[in-house]
Short mmCIF file of C-alpha atoms in Angstrom, two decimals:
data_model
loop_
_atom_site.label_atom_id
_atom_site.label_comp_id
_atom_site.label_asym_id
_atom_site.label_seq_id
_atom_site.Cartn_x
_atom_site.Cartn_y
_atom_site.Cartn_z
CA UNK A 1 0.00 0.00 0.00
CA UNK A 2 2.98 2.34 0.31
CA UNK A 3 2.80 2.78 -3.47
CA UNK A 4 -0.47 4.71 -3.11
CA UNK A 5 0.36 8.04 -1.52
CA UNK A 6 -3.12 9.34 -2.31
CA UNK A 7 -5.48 6.76 -0.85
CA UNK A 8 -8.61 8.41 0.51
CA UNK A 9 -11.42 7.02 2.62
CA UNK A 10 -14.51 9.17 3.03
CA UNK A 11 -17.44 8.48 5.28
CA UNK A 12 -20.04 10.25 7.36
CA UNK A 13 -21.90 9.31 10.52
CA UNK A 14 -24.97 8.16 8.60
CA UNK A 15 -23.31 5.88 6.02
CA UNK A 16 -24.76 2.43 5.55
CA UNK A 17 -22.95 -0.81 4.76
CA UNK A 18 -22.26 -0.05 1.08
CA UNK A 19 -18.75 0.97 0.07
CA UNK A 20 -17.90 2.55 -3.29
CA UNK A 21 -14.46 2.03 -4.81
CA UNK A 22 -13.94 5.03 -7.09
CA UNK A 23 -11.66 4.60 -10.13
CA UNK A 24 -10.93 8.06 -11.54
CA UNK A 25 -10.04 9.34 -14.98
CA UNK A 26 -6.63 10.05 -16.47
CA UNK A 27 -6.29 13.73 -15.54
CA UNK A 28 -5.31 15.26 -12.24
CA UNK A 29 -5.34 13.20 -9.04
CA UNK A 30 -7.77 12.04 -6.39
CA UNK A 31 -8.10 15.54 -4.94
CA UNK A 32 -9.68 16.71 -8.22
CA UNK A 33 -12.60 14.28 -7.63
CA UNK A 34 -13.55 15.54 -4.17
CA UNK A 35 -16.84 16.98 -5.38
CA UNK A 36 -18.01 13.66 -6.81
CA UNK A 37 -16.68 11.76 -3.84
CA UNK A 38 -18.51 14.03 -1.42
CA UNK A 39 -21.73 13.66 -3.39
CA UNK A 40 -21.46 9.88 -3.03
CA UNK A 41 -20.84 10.23 0.71
CA UNK A 42 -23.85 12.55 0.96
CA UNK A 43 -25.97 9.74 -0.50
CA UNK A 44 -25.07 7.66 2.55
CA UNK A 45 -22.18 5.55 1.22
CA UNK A 46 -18.59 4.99 2.28
CA UNK A 47 -16.10 5.83 -0.48
CA UNK A 48 -12.53 4.76 -1.19
CA UNK A 49 -10.54 6.58 -3.90
CA UNK A 50 -6.90 6.26 -4.90
CA UNK A 51 -4.31 7.47 -7.39
CA UNK A 52 -3.05 4.91 -9.89
CA UNK A 53 0.65 4.08 -10.14
CA UNK A 54 2.43 7.10 -11.61
CA UNK A 55 -0.53 9.42 -10.92
CA UNK A 56 -0.53 12.12 -8.27
CA UNK A 57 2.00 11.15 -5.61
CA UNK A 58 1.72 7.40 -6.19
CA UNK A 59 4.90 5.96 -7.61
CA UNK A 60 5.29 3.38 -10.36
CA UNK A 61 4.83 3.15 -14.13
CA UNK A 62 1.22 3.56 -15.33
CA UNK A 63 0.88 0.78 -17.90
CA UNK A 64 -2.59 -0.46 -18.76
CA UNK A 65 -2.15 -3.72 -16.84
CA UNK A 66 -0.64 -1.89 -13.87
CA UNK A 67 -3.75 0.29 -13.58
CA UNK A 68 -5.91 -2.85 -13.59
CA UNK A 69 -3.63 -4.32 -10.94
CA UNK A 70 -3.86 -1.15 -8.84
CA UNK A 71 -7.65 -1.38 -8.65
CA UNK A 72 -7.45 -5.12 -8.05
CA UNK A 73 -5.06 -4.67 -5.13
CA UNK A 74 -7.24 -2.07 -3.43
CA UNK A 75 -10.36 -4.16 -4.05
CA UNK A 76 -8.76 -7.32 -2.67
CA UNK A 77 -8.00 -5.46 0.57
CA UNK A 78 -11.59 -4.17 0.79
CA UNK A 79 -12.87 -7.72 0.30
CA UNK A 80 -11.12 -8.74 3.51
CA UNK A 81 -13.74 -6.78 5.45
CA UNK A 82 -16.67 -6.45 3.02
CA UNK A 83 -18.82 -8.96 1.15
CA UNK A 84 -18.96 -8.40 -2.64
CA UNK A 85 -22.64 -7.44 -2.29
CA UNK A 86 -21.58 -4.48 -0.12
CA UNK A 87 -19.20 -3.07 -2.75
CA UNK A 88 -19.87 -0.81 -5.72
CA UNK A 89 -17.29 -0.17 -8.46
CA UNK A 90 -17.48 3.34 -9.91
CA UNK A 91 -15.45 4.08 -13.05
CA UNK A 92 -15.01 7.62 -14.33
CA UNK A 93 -13.74 8.13 -17.92
CA UNK A 94 -10.53 6.02 -18.20
CA UNK A 95 -11.57 4.48 -14.90
CA UNK A 96 -14.50 2.78 -16.66
CA UNK A 97 -12.51 -0.13 -18.15
CA UNK A 98 -10.50 -0.37 -14.92
CA UNK A 99 -13.61 -0.57 -12.73
CA UNK A 100 -15.26 -3.01 -15.15
CA UNK A 101 -12.16 -5.24 -15.19
CA UNK A 102 -12.09 -5.37 -11.39
CA UNK A 103 -15.86 -5.87 -11.06
CA UNK A 104 -15.77 -8.82 -13.44
CA UNK A 105 -12.60 -10.33 -11.97
CA UNK A 106 -13.93 -10.27 -8.41
CA UNK A 107 -17.65 -10.77 -9.20
CA UNK A 108 -18.70 -7.43 -7.71
CA UNK A 109 -22.44 -7.21 -8.47
CA UNK A 110 -22.81 -3.43 -8.86
CA UNK A 111 -20.98 -1.27 -11.43
CA UNK A 112 -21.37 2.40 -12.41
CA UNK A 113 -19.72 3.96 -15.47
CA UNK A 114 -19.51 7.76 -15.64
CA UNK A 115 -18.41 9.54 -18.86
CA UNK A 116 -16.88 6.23 -19.86
CA UNK A 117 -13.93 5.68 -22.15
CA UNK A 118 -15.41 3.01 -24.47
CA UNK A 119 -11.96 1.90 -25.62
CA UNK A 120 -8.86 3.32 -27.27
CA UNK A 121 -9.96 1.91 -30.64
CA UNK A 122 -13.30 3.76 -30.60
CA UNK A 123 -11.60 7.05 -29.82
CA UNK A 124 -8.79 6.51 -32.35
CA UNK A 125 -11.27 5.50 -35.06
CA UNK A 126 -12.96 8.87 -34.81
CA UNK A 127 -9.61 10.59 -35.33
CA UNK A 128 -7.65 8.24 -37.62
CA UNK A 129 -10.29 6.14 -39.36
CA UNK A 130 -11.00 2.41 -39.07
CA UNK A 131 -7.80 1.06 -40.62
CA UNK A 132 -5.26 3.26 -38.85
CA UNK A 133 -7.06 2.77 -35.54
CA UNK A 134 -6.74 -1.04 -35.60
CA UNK A 135 -3.54 -1.20 -33.45
CA UNK A 136 -5.26 0.66 -30.59
CA UNK A 137 -6.73 -2.12 -28.46
CA UNK A 138 -6.16 -0.71 -24.96
CA UNK A 139 -8.78 0.04 -22.30
CA UNK A 140 -11.55 -1.88 -24.02
CA UNK A 141 -14.49 -1.40 -21.65
CA UNK A 142 -16.85 -3.46 -23.81
CA UNK A 143 -14.54 -6.48 -23.65
CA UNK A 144 -14.83 -6.61 -19.86
CA UNK A 145 -18.47 -5.55 -19.74
CA UNK A 146 -19.54 -8.27 -22.17
CA UNK A 147 -20.33 -11.25 -19.97
CA UNK A 148 -20.33 -9.27 -16.71
CA UNK A 149 -23.03 -10.85 -14.53
CA UNK A 150 -23.90 -7.93 -12.23
CA UNK A 151 -26.11 -4.88 -12.67
CA UNK A 152 -24.51 -1.94 -14.45
CA UNK A 153 -25.36 1.72 -14.94
CA UNK A 154 -23.85 4.04 -17.54
CA UNK A 155 -24.20 7.82 -17.18
CA UNK A 156 -23.10 9.93 -20.14
CA UNK A 157 -23.65 13.50 -21.26
CA UNK A 158 -25.03 14.23 -24.72
CA UNK A 159 -22.75 17.29 -24.61
CA UNK A 160 -19.54 15.38 -23.76
CA UNK A 161 -16.81 17.03 -25.83
CA UNK A 162 -14.14 14.38 -25.13
CA UNK A 163 -16.11 11.13 -25.45
CA UNK A 164 -18.96 11.99 -27.82
CA UNK A 165 -22.28 10.46 -26.90
CA UNK A 166 -22.31 8.37 -30.07
CA UNK A 167 -19.16 6.51 -28.95
CA UNK A 168 -20.89 4.78 -26.04
CA UNK A 169 -23.71 3.17 -28.03
CA UNK A 170 -22.21 -0.32 -27.67
CA UNK A 171 -21.67 0.16 -23.94
CA UNK A 172 -25.25 1.30 -23.45
CA UNK A 173 -26.42 -1.95 -25.04
CA UNK A 174 -24.32 -3.98 -22.59
CA UNK A 175 -25.41 -2.21 -19.41
CA UNK A 176 -28.61 -2.85 -17.49
CA UNK A 177 -29.45 0.84 -17.05
CA UNK A 178 -28.59 3.98 -19.02
CA UNK A 179 -28.92 7.64 -18.03
CA UNK A 180 -28.41 10.38 -20.62
CA UNK A 181 -27.47 13.67 -19.00
CA UNK A 182 -25.97 17.06 -19.90
CA UNK A 183 -22.80 18.93 -19.03
CA UNK A 184 -19.14 18.67 -20.01
CA UNK A 185 -16.92 15.61 -19.87
CA UNK A 186 -15.24 16.83 -16.68
CA UNK A 187 -18.40 18.17 -15.11
CA UNK A 188 -21.47 16.15 -16.13
CA UNK A 189 -24.77 16.83 -14.42
CA UNK A 190 -25.14 13.58 -12.53
CA UNK A 191 -28.59 12.81 -11.09
CA UNK A 192 -27.34 11.60 -7.73
CA UNK A 193 -30.81 10.56 -6.56
CA UNK A 194 -31.00 8.10 -9.48
CA UNK A 195 -27.51 6.82 -8.67
CA UNK A 196 -28.68 6.05 -5.14
CA UNK A 197 -31.81 4.30 -6.44
CA UNK A 198 -29.67 2.16 -8.74
CA UNK A 199 -27.25 1.14 -5.98
CA UNK A 200 -30.07 0.22 -3.63
CA UNK A 201 -32.05 -1.65 -6.29
CA UNK A 202 -32.19 -5.39 -5.57
#
């Protein structure tokens, strides 16, 4: 755990037994997600957030597999004190494939994707075209989501300027619930009441 210099645990006096492991995007560090983290705490949940290897003050080299391993390590520690049914994986942007990978690997039954990166290929295809984009196979959220057995929610803004709404069509077909919202990629208007309903849905 010494690798993760930014490992945050947030809770309030009225939190229930659900714990959310928050996997952030590829910009900034965990302190830049405090608003979202606090909103999740305000819903009555405990929240754990961390910086990936090579992000913020965490040391290491941020390869794709290392980021998956980072989330897996934190999750395996949480599983020592929490049943999988008490855990929610929340993936923001690049954190979407990371959260999905961990949720599928450890059979975590609740997954939320926020402004999700659908995969490097989808993004590259929009810039380079189908042929030139073929080598870009990293961070394929759909690959891990396909066959995932739990319930999943995707929240995406129709105004997202980084991951256009059209890029998440395939993901929306693989999730059990889909919320279209507004706002920018970094600041989507998340309906937190609906997030709470989803988490508490049996």
